[in-house]
Coordinates of C-alpha atoms in Angstrom, one line a residue:
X57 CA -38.1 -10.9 -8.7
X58 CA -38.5 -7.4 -8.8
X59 CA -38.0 -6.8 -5.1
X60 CA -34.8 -8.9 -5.3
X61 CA -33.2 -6.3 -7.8
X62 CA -35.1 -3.7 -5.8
X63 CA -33.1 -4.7 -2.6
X64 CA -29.7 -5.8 -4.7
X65 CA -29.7 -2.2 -5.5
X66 CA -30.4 -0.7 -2.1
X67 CA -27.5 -3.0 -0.7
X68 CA -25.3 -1.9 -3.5
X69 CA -26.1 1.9 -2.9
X70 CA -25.3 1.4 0.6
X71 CA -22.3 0.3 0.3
X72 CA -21.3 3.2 -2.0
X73 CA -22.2 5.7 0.3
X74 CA -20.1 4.0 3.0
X75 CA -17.0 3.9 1.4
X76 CA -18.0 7.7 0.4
X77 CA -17.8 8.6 3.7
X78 CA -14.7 6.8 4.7
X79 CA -12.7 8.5 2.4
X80 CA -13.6 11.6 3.0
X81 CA -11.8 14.9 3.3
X82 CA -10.7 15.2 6.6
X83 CA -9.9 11.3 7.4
X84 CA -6.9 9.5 8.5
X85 CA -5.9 6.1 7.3
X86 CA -3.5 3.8 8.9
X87 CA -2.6 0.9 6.4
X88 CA -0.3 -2.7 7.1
X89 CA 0.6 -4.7 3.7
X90 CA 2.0 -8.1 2.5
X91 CA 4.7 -7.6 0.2
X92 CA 4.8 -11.3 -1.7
X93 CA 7.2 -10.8 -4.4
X94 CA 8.8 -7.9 -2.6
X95 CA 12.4 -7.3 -1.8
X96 CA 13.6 -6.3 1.5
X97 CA 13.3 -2.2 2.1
X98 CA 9.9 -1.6 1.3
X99 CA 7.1 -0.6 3.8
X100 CA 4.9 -4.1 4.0
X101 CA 5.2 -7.2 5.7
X102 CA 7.0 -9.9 4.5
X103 CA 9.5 -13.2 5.4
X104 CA 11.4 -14.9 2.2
X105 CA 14.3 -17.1 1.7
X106 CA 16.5 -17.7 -0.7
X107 CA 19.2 -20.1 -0.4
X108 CA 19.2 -20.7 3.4
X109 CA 19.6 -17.3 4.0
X110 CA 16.0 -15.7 5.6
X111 CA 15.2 -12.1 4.6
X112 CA 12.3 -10.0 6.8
X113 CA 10.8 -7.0 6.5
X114 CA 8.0 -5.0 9.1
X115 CA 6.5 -1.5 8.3
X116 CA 3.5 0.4 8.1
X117 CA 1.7 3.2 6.4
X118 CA -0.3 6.2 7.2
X119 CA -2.2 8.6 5.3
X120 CA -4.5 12.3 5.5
X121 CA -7.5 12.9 3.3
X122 CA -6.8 16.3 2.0
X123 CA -9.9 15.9 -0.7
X124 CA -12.5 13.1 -1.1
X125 CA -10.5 10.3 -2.0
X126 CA -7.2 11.8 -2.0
X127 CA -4.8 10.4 0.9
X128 CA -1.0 11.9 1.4
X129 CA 0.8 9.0 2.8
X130 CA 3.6 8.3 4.7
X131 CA 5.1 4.9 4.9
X132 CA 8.3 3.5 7.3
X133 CA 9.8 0.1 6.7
X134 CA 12.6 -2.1 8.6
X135 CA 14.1 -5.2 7.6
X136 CA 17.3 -7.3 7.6
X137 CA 18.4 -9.0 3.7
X138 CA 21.1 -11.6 5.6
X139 CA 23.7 -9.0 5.5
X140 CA 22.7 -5.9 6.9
X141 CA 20.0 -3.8 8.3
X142 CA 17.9 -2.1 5.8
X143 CA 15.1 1.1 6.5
X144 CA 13.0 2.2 4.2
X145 CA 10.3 5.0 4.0
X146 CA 7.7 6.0 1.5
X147 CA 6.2 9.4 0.3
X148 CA 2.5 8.7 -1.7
X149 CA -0.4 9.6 -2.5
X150 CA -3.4 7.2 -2.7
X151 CA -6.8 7.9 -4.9
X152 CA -10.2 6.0 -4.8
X153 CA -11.8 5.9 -8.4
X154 CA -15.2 5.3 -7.3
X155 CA -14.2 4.7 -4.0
X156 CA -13.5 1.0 -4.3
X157 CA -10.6 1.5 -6.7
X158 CA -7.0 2.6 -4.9
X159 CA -4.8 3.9 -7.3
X160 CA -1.1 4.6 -5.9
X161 CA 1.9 6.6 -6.7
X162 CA 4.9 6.7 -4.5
X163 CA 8.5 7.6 -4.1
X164 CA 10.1 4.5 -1.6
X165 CA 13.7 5.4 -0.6
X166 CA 15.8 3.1 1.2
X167 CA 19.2 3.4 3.5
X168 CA 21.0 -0.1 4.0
X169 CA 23.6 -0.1 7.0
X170 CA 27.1 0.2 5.6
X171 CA 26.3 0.9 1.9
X172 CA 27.1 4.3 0.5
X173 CA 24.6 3.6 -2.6
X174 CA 21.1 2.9 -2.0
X175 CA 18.6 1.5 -4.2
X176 CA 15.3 4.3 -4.5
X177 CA 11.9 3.3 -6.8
X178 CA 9.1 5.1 -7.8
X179 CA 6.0 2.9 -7.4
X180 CA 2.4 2.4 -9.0
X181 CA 0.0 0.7 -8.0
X182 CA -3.6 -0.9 -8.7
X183 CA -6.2 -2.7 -6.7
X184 CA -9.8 -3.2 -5.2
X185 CA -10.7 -1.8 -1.3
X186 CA -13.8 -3.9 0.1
X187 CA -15.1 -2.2 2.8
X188 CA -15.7 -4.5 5.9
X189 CA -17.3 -2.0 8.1
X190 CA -17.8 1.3 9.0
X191 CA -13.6 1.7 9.7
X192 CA -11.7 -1.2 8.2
X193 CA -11.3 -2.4 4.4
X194 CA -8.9 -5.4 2.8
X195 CA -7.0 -3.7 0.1
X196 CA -5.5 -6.1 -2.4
X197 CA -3.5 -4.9 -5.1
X198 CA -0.6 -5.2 -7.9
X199 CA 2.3 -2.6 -7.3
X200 CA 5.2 -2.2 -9.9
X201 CA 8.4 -0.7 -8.3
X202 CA 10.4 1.2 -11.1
X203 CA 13.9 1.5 -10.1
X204 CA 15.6 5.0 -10.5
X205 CA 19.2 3.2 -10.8
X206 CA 20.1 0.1 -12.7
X207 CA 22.8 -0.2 -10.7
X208 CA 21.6 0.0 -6.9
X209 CA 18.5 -1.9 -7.8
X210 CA 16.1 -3.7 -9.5
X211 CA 12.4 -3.1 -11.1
X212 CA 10.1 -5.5 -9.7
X213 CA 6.2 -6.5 -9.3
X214 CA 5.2 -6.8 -6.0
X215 CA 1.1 -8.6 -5.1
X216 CA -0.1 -6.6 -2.0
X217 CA -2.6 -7.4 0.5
X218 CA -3.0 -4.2 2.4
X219 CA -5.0 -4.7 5.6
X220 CA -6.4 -0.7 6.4
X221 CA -8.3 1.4 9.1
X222 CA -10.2 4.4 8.5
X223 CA -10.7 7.2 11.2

């Protein structure tokens, strides 16, 4: 018994100093999400519809360690909401408590085609990183998008699942 908590631990420790090293000052991070629960002009994945009409959405993320833990992130988004075309881009920063806890806060801006309003939100987010290797983590997560007007938008909760590579 006391070589199966022995080697628990080991595997455990492991683990920690992996994820110690992959977010580590000087790393890049290149990140794709799900958005379920997401309107259209973010920076993640996603397909909904809503009475026949089919909304999409493609974008990415990218990031720079400029402390252990501590990404700057840049974020581009493109989609279509059944009327126009919408882009979108994100300014962030992303932090790993304990290096298996991202914590996120963001500015997402977003230009639809034709409007001269656009809806903006400031974002935070929570979530778990497990490390599937040396360069490649699952990252799911629960984001709330605050609006910064009533009028152009809405608040909403978005559930990620962020797919991300480390280099």
């Amino acid at each position: 018994m006391k070589k199966i908590v022995l080697a628990a631990i080991a595997v455990m420790a492991f683990g920690f100093a992996n994820a110690q090293e992959q977010t580590a000052k000087g790393k890049w991070l290149i990140e794709a999400n799900t958005g379920f629960g997401a309107a259209t002009g973010n920076t993640s994945f996603g397909l909904t519809s809503r009475d026949g009409e089919t909304n999409w959405n493609v974008g990415a993320e990218g990031g720079y360690f400029v402390a252990d833990n501590l990404a700057v992130k840049l974020g581009l988004g493109y989609g279509d909401d059944g009327d126009s075309n919408v882009f979108s881009y994100k300014v962030g920063a992303k932090y790993y408590l304990l290096n298996k806890f991202p914590l996120e806060a963001s500015y997402t801006g977003v230009s639809i085609k034709d409007v001269d309003h656009n809806p903006s939100f400031i974002g935070l987010q929570g979530g778990y990183a497990l490390f599937l290797g040396n360069n490649v983590s699952i990252e799911p997560g629960l984001r709330y998008n605050i609006t910064t007007n009533e009028d152009y938008g809405k608040s909403f909760f978005q559930f990620n699942i962020g797919f991300a590579l480390h280099f």
